Coordinates of C-alpha atoms and ligand atoms in Angstrom, one line a residue:
M165 CA 33.0 3.5 1.4
N166 CA 29.7 1.8 0.3
E167 CA 27.7 4.9 1.1
K168 CA 29.2 7.0 -1.6
R169 CA 28.2 4.8 -4.5
T170 CA 25.4 6.0 -6.8
I171 CA 22.8 3.9 -8.4
R172 CA 24.7 4.1 -11.7
Q173 CA 28.0 3.1 -10.1
L174 CA 26.4 0.2 -8.3
L175 CA 24.8 -1.1 -11.6
R176 CA 28.1 -0.8 -13.4
E177 CA 30.1 -2.3 -10.6
Y178 CA 27.9 -5.4 -10.4
G179 CA 27.3 -5.6 -14.2
L180 CA 23.5 -5.2 -13.9
Q181 CA 20.7 -3.6 -16.0
P182 CA 17.5 -2.5 -14.3
R183 CA 14.6 -5.0 -15.0
K184 CA 11.7 -3.0 -16.2
G185 CA 9.4 -6.0 -15.7
L186 CA 10.1 -5.8 -11.9
G187 CA 9.4 -2.0 -11.8
Q188 CA 13.1 -1.3 -11.1
N189 CA 13.2 2.5 -11.0
F190 CA 15.8 3.3 -8.3
L191 CA 15.5 6.4 -6.2
E192 CA 18.7 8.4 -6.3
D193 CA 17.7 11.8 -5.1
P194 CA 19.1 12.2 -1.5
A195 CA 16.5 14.8 -0.4
T196 CA 13.6 12.5 -1.5
L197 CA 15.1 9.5 0.2
Q198 CA 15.4 11.5 3.4
R199 CA 11.8 12.7 3.2
I200 CA 10.6 9.1 2.9
V201 CA 12.6 8.1 6.0
D202 CA 11.4 11.2 7.9
A203 CA 7.8 10.3 7.1
A204 CA 8.2 7.0 8.9
E205 CA 9.2 8.8 12.1
L206 CA 11.5 5.9 13.0
V207 CA 12.8 5.3 16.5
A208 CA 15.7 3.2 17.7
D209 CA 13.7 0.0 18.4
D210 CA 11.4 0.1 15.3
L211 CA 11.1 -3.0 13.2
V212 CA 10.9 -2.1 9.5
L213 CA 9.8 -4.2 6.6
E214 CA 11.2 -2.8 3.3
I215 CA 9.6 -4.2 0.2
G216 CA 11.9 -4.2 -2.8
P217 CA 15.2 -2.8 -1.5
G218 CA 16.6 -2.7 -5.0
L219 CA 20.2 -1.6 -4.6
G220 CA 19.8 -0.8 -0.9
T221 CA 19.9 3.0 -1.0
L222 CA 16.7 3.5 1.1
T223 CA 17.6 0.4 3.2
R224 CA 20.8 2.0 4.3
L225 CA 19.0 5.2 5.5
L226 CA 16.3 3.1 7.3
A227 CA 19.0 1.1 9.0
T228 CA 20.6 4.2 10.6
R229 CA 17.2 5.1 12.2
A230 CA 15.5 1.8 13.0
G231 CA 16.2 -1.1 15.3
R232 CA 16.0 -3.8 12.6
V233 CA 15.2 -3.8 8.9
L234 CA 14.0 -6.8 7.0
A235 CA 14.3 -6.2 3.3
V236 CA 12.4 -8.5 1.0
E237 CA 13.6 -8.5 -2.6
L238 CA 12.2 -10.6 -5.5
D239 CA 15.1 -10.2 -7.9
E240 CA 17.6 -12.9 -7.1
R241 CA 20.4 -10.9 -8.6
L242 CA 19.8 -8.0 -6.2
A243 CA 19.1 -10.3 -3.2
A244 CA 22.5 -11.9 -3.8
I245 CA 24.5 -8.7 -3.8
L246 CA 22.6 -6.7 -1.2
P247 CA 24.4 -8.3 1.8
D248 CA 27.6 -7.2 0.2
I249 CA 26.3 -3.6 -0.5
L250 CA 25.0 -3.4 3.0
A251 CA 27.8 -5.2 4.7
D252 CA 28.3 -2.2 7.1
C253 CA 24.6 -2.3 8.2
P254 CA 24.5 -5.2 10.8
N255 CA 20.8 -4.5 11.6
V256 CA 19.6 -5.3 8.0
A257 CA 18.5 -8.8 7.0
V258 CA 17.9 -9.4 3.3
M259 CA 15.3 -12.0 2.3
H260 CA 14.9 -13.3 -1.3
G261 CA 11.2 -13.7 -2.0
D262 CA 7.9 -12.3 -3.3
I263 CA 6.2 -10.2 -0.7
L264 CA 2.8 -11.3 -1.9
A265 CA 3.7 -15.0 -1.2
L266 CA 5.0 -14.3 2.3
D267 CA 2.7 -14.3 5.4
P268 CA 3.4 -11.0 7.2
A269 CA 2.7 -12.9 10.5
G270 CA 5.9 -14.9 10.0
L271 CA 8.3 -12.1 9.0
F272 CA 9.4 -11.0 12.4
P273 CA 9.4 -14.2 14.6
G274 CA 9.0 -13.3 18.3
R275 CA 7.7 -9.9 17.4
T276 CA 5.9 -8.3 20.4
R277 CA 5.0 -5.0 18.9
G278 CA 4.0 -3.4 15.6
Y279 CA 6.2 -3.0 12.6
K280 CA 6.4 -0.3 10.0
V281 CA 6.5 -0.8 6.2
V282 CA 8.6 1.5 4.0
A283 CA 8.7 0.8 0.3
N284 CA 9.2 2.3 -3.1
L285 CA 6.8 -0.1 -4.7
P286 CA 6.7 -1.4 -8.2
Y287 CA 3.6 0.2 -9.5
Y288 CA 1.9 -2.9 -10.7
I289 CA 1.7 -4.5 -7.2
T290 CA 0.6 -1.5 -5.2
S291 CA -3.0 -2.6 -4.7
A292 CA -2.1 -6.2 -4.1
V293 CA 0.5 -5.3 -1.5
L294 CA -1.9 -3.0 0.3
R295 CA -4.5 -5.8 0.4
H296 CA -2.0 -8.4 1.4
L297 CA -0.7 -6.3 4.4
L298 CA -3.8 -4.7 5.6
E299 CA -6.0 -7.8 5.5
S300 CA -3.3 -9.8 7.3
Q301 CA -3.6 -10.9 10.9
A302 CA -0.2 -9.1 11.4
R303 CA -1.0 -5.6 10.1
P304 CA 1.7 -3.0 10.2
S305 CA 1.2 0.1 12.4
L306 CA 2.3 2.5 9.7
L307 CA 3.1 2.4 6.0
V308 CA 5.1 4.9 4.0
L309 CA 4.8 4.0 0.3
T310 CA 6.1 5.6 -2.8
V311 CA 3.4 5.0 -5.4
Q312 CA 2.2 6.4 -8.7
R313 CA 0.8 9.9 -8.1
E314 CA -2.5 9.0 -9.6
V315 CA -2.8 6.0 -7.2
A316 CA -1.8 8.2 -4.3
Q317 CA -4.7 10.5 -5.1
R318 CA -7.1 7.5 -5.3
L319 CA -6.0 6.3 -1.9
V320 CA -6.8 9.7 -0.2
A321 CA -10.1 10.2 -2.1
V322 CA -13.1 11.7 -0.4
P323 CA -16.8 10.9 -1.1
G324 CA -17.6 11.8 -4.6
E325 CA -14.4 10.1 -5.9
M326 CA -14.2 7.0 -3.8
S327 CA -13.2 3.6 -5.3
L328 CA -13.0 0.1 -4.0
L329 CA -9.3 0.7 -3.4
A330 CA -10.0 3.9 -1.3
V331 CA -12.6 2.1 0.8
S332 CA -10.3 -0.9 1.3
V333 CA -7.5 1.2 2.6
Q334 CA -9.5 3.8 4.5
F335 CA -11.3 1.0 6.3
Y336 CA -7.9 0.1 8.0
G337 CA -6.1 3.4 8.3
Q338 CA -5.8 7.0 7.4
P339 CA -3.8 7.8 4.3
R340 CA -2.3 11.1 3.4
I341 CA 0.1 12.3 0.8
V342 CA 3.3 13.5 2.4
A343 CA 5.5 14.3 -0.7
R344 CA 5.3 14.5 -4.5
I345 CA 8.2 13.1 -6.4
P346 CA 9.1 14.0 -10.0
A347 CA 10.1 11.2 -12.3
G348 CA 13.6 12.7 -12.5
A349 CA 14.3 11.6 -8.9
F350 CA 14.7 8.0 -10.1
Y351 CA 17.1 6.1 -12.3
P352 CA 15.9 5.2 -14.8
P353 CA 13.1 7.7 -14.6
P354 CA 9.6 6.1 -14.8
Q355 CA 6.9 7.3 -17.3
V356 CA 4.8 8.8 -14.5
D357 CA 5.3 11.0 -11.5
S358 CA 5.1 9.6 -8.0
A359 CA 4.0 10.5 -4.5
V360 CA 4.7 9.3 -1.0
V361 CA 1.7 8.2 0.9
R362 CA 1.8 7.6 4.7
I363 CA -1.0 5.4 6.1
D364 CA -1.5 5.4 9.8
V365 CA -3.1 2.1 10.5
Y366 CA -5.8 1.9 13.2
E367 CA -5.2 -0.5 16.0
R368 CA -8.7 -1.8 15.3
P369 CA -10.8 -0.7 12.3
P370 CA -13.2 1.9 13.8
L371 CA -16.3 1.0 11.8
P372 CA -18.9 -1.2 13.5
V373 CA -18.4 -4.1 11.1
D374 CA -17.9 -7.5 12.6
D375 CA -17.8 -9.5 9.4
V376 CA -15.2 -7.9 7.2
T377 CA -15.6 -10.4 4.4
G378 CA -19.4 -9.8 4.2
F379 CA -18.9 -6.0 4.4
F380 CA -16.5 -6.0 1.5
R381 CA -18.8 -8.3 -0.5
V382 CA -21.3 -5.4 -0.4
V383 CA -18.8 -2.7 -1.2
Q384 CA -17.4 -4.7 -4.1
A385 CA -20.9 -5.2 -5.4
G386 CA -21.6 -1.5 -5.1
F387 CA -18.5 -0.7 -7.2
G388 CA -19.0 -3.7 -9.5
Q389 CA -20.9 -1.6 -12.1
R390 CA -19.2 1.8 -12.1
R391 CA -21.5 4.7 -12.7
K392 CA -24.6 2.7 -12.1
Q393 CA -27.0 3.7 -9.4
L394 CA -26.4 1.7 -6.1
R395 CA -29.8 0.0 -6.2
N396 CA -29.0 -1.6 -9.6
A397 CA -25.3 -2.3 -8.9
L398 CA -26.1 -4.0 -5.6
S399 CA -29.0 -5.9 -6.8
H400 CA -27.0 -7.3 -9.7
G401 CA -23.8 -7.8 -7.8
L402 CA -25.4 -9.5 -4.8
N403 CA -28.1 -11.3 -6.8
R404 CA -30.9 -9.9 -4.6
P405 CA -34.3 -8.5 -5.6
I406 CA -34.1 -4.8 -6.2
E407 CA -37.0 -4.1 -3.7
E408 CA -34.9 -5.7 -0.9
I409 CA -31.9 -3.6 -1.8
V410 CA -33.9 -0.4 -2.0
A411 CA -35.4 -1.1 1.4
A412 CA -32.0 -1.6 3.0
L413 CA -30.7 1.6 1.4
N414 CA -33.6 3.5 2.7
R415 CA -33.2 2.0 6.2
A416 CA -29.5 3.2 6.0
G417 CA -30.7 6.7 5.0
I418 CA -29.0 6.4 1.6
D419 CA -30.8 7.5 -1.6
P420 CA -31.0 4.4 -3.7
R421 CA -30.2 6.4 -6.8
R422 CA -26.8 7.5 -5.5
R423 CA -23.6 6.0 -7.0
A424 CA -21.0 4.0 -5.1
E425 CA -18.3 6.6 -5.4
T426 CA -20.3 9.1 -3.4
L427 CA -20.6 7.0 -0.2
S428 CA -18.5 7.7 2.9
L429 CA -17.2 4.8 4.9
D430 CA -19.8 5.4 7.6
E431 CA -22.5 5.1 5.0
W432 CA -21.1 1.8 3.8
A433 CA -21.1 0.6 7.4
A434 CA -24.7 1.7 7.8
L435 CA -25.7 0.0 4.6
W436 CA -24.0 -3.2 5.6
Q437 CA -25.8 -3.1 8.9
A438 CA -29.1 -2.5 7.3
M439 CA -28.5 -5.4 4.9
T440 CA -27.5 -7.9 7.6
A441 CA -30.3 -6.8 9.9
A442 CA -32.7 -7.8 7.1
E443 CA -31.2 -11.3 6.8
Ligands
SAM705 N1 13.9 0.5 -2.9 C1 14.7 0.7 -4.1 C2 14.8 2.2 -4.4 O1 14.0 2.9 -3.8 O2 15.6 2.6 -5.2 C3 14.1 0.0 -5.3 C4 12.7 0.3 -5.7 S1 12.1 -0.4 -7.2 C5 10.8 0.8 -7.6 C6 11.1 -1.8 -6.7 C7 11.9 -3.0 -6.2 O3 10.9 -4.0 -5.8 C8 12.8 -3.6 -7.2 O4 14.0 -3.9 -6.6 C9 12.1 -4.9 -7.6 O5 13.0 -6.0 -7.9 C10 11.4 -5.3 -6.3 N2 10.2 -6.1 -6.4 C11 9.3 -6.2 -7.4 N3 8.3 -7.0 -7.1 C12 8.5 -7.5 -5.9 C13 7.8 -8.4 -5.0 N4 6.7 -9.0 -5.4 N5 8.3 -8.7 -3.8 C14 9.5 -8.1 -3.4 N6 10.2 -7.2 -4.1 C15 9.7 -6.9 -5.4

């Protein structure tokens, strides 16, 4: 029975070695896999996008709970054998491709409702995947992502420790850490510990920002020169006179000497409004 095969057995059976360059650390701890699936709170008609199904261990569990699972795998060797490994899961479709090169809007043709994303991500594409999905016209309703623990902590940061990544994610949804995973839960074990982050995506971003590109230009400028006071970072990054920036910060009720990492999302929105009002 397919279900019983472990990661090592599958690798041996298909004559494969994990590709480090593609972040191939496969999850083999059953309790951890179960926690990830539980965190997605799947119901029978859910559509799930799994990024990087690997050897299909998580995919199989997702398939037992969801309506349909679309599994996008970059490694052509794995994409070729997954239909065989998952032959007893008729509601799984495997697609060979790079998630970053695919438009999320085209992944579920005829889709009339939201979809969920569940992924044990290769660490080096975490930020790019988040941007790609959250900035898309077809945003998922929920993401459950296994990421490097340090990245998970950055995603759920509060003012004082904010980063461009935290603002970019918290603009679109509410992230929280739902599990911590030791390196030993994977084969082969990665160098770092991991965590599972669940992001509940807002139907509409709640901040009063109607030009998202313009808003993020300001945020990016603020974080462009880490540890610099906002007045200097923004003046430099937006190429605007410092007096103009100081006036906008004052109008927004933000001390111009503060640093980007201390601002809340509401303060960024207030600043953006103060800056656009001045234009
Ligand atoms: N889901 C499996 C598990 O939990 O055991 C595998 C997780 S492994 C950390 C990451 C998987 O993502 C690998 O199978 C890798 O080949 C695949 N991958 C890497 N980059 C990708 C990309 N840009 N698009 C889709 N899949 C990718």
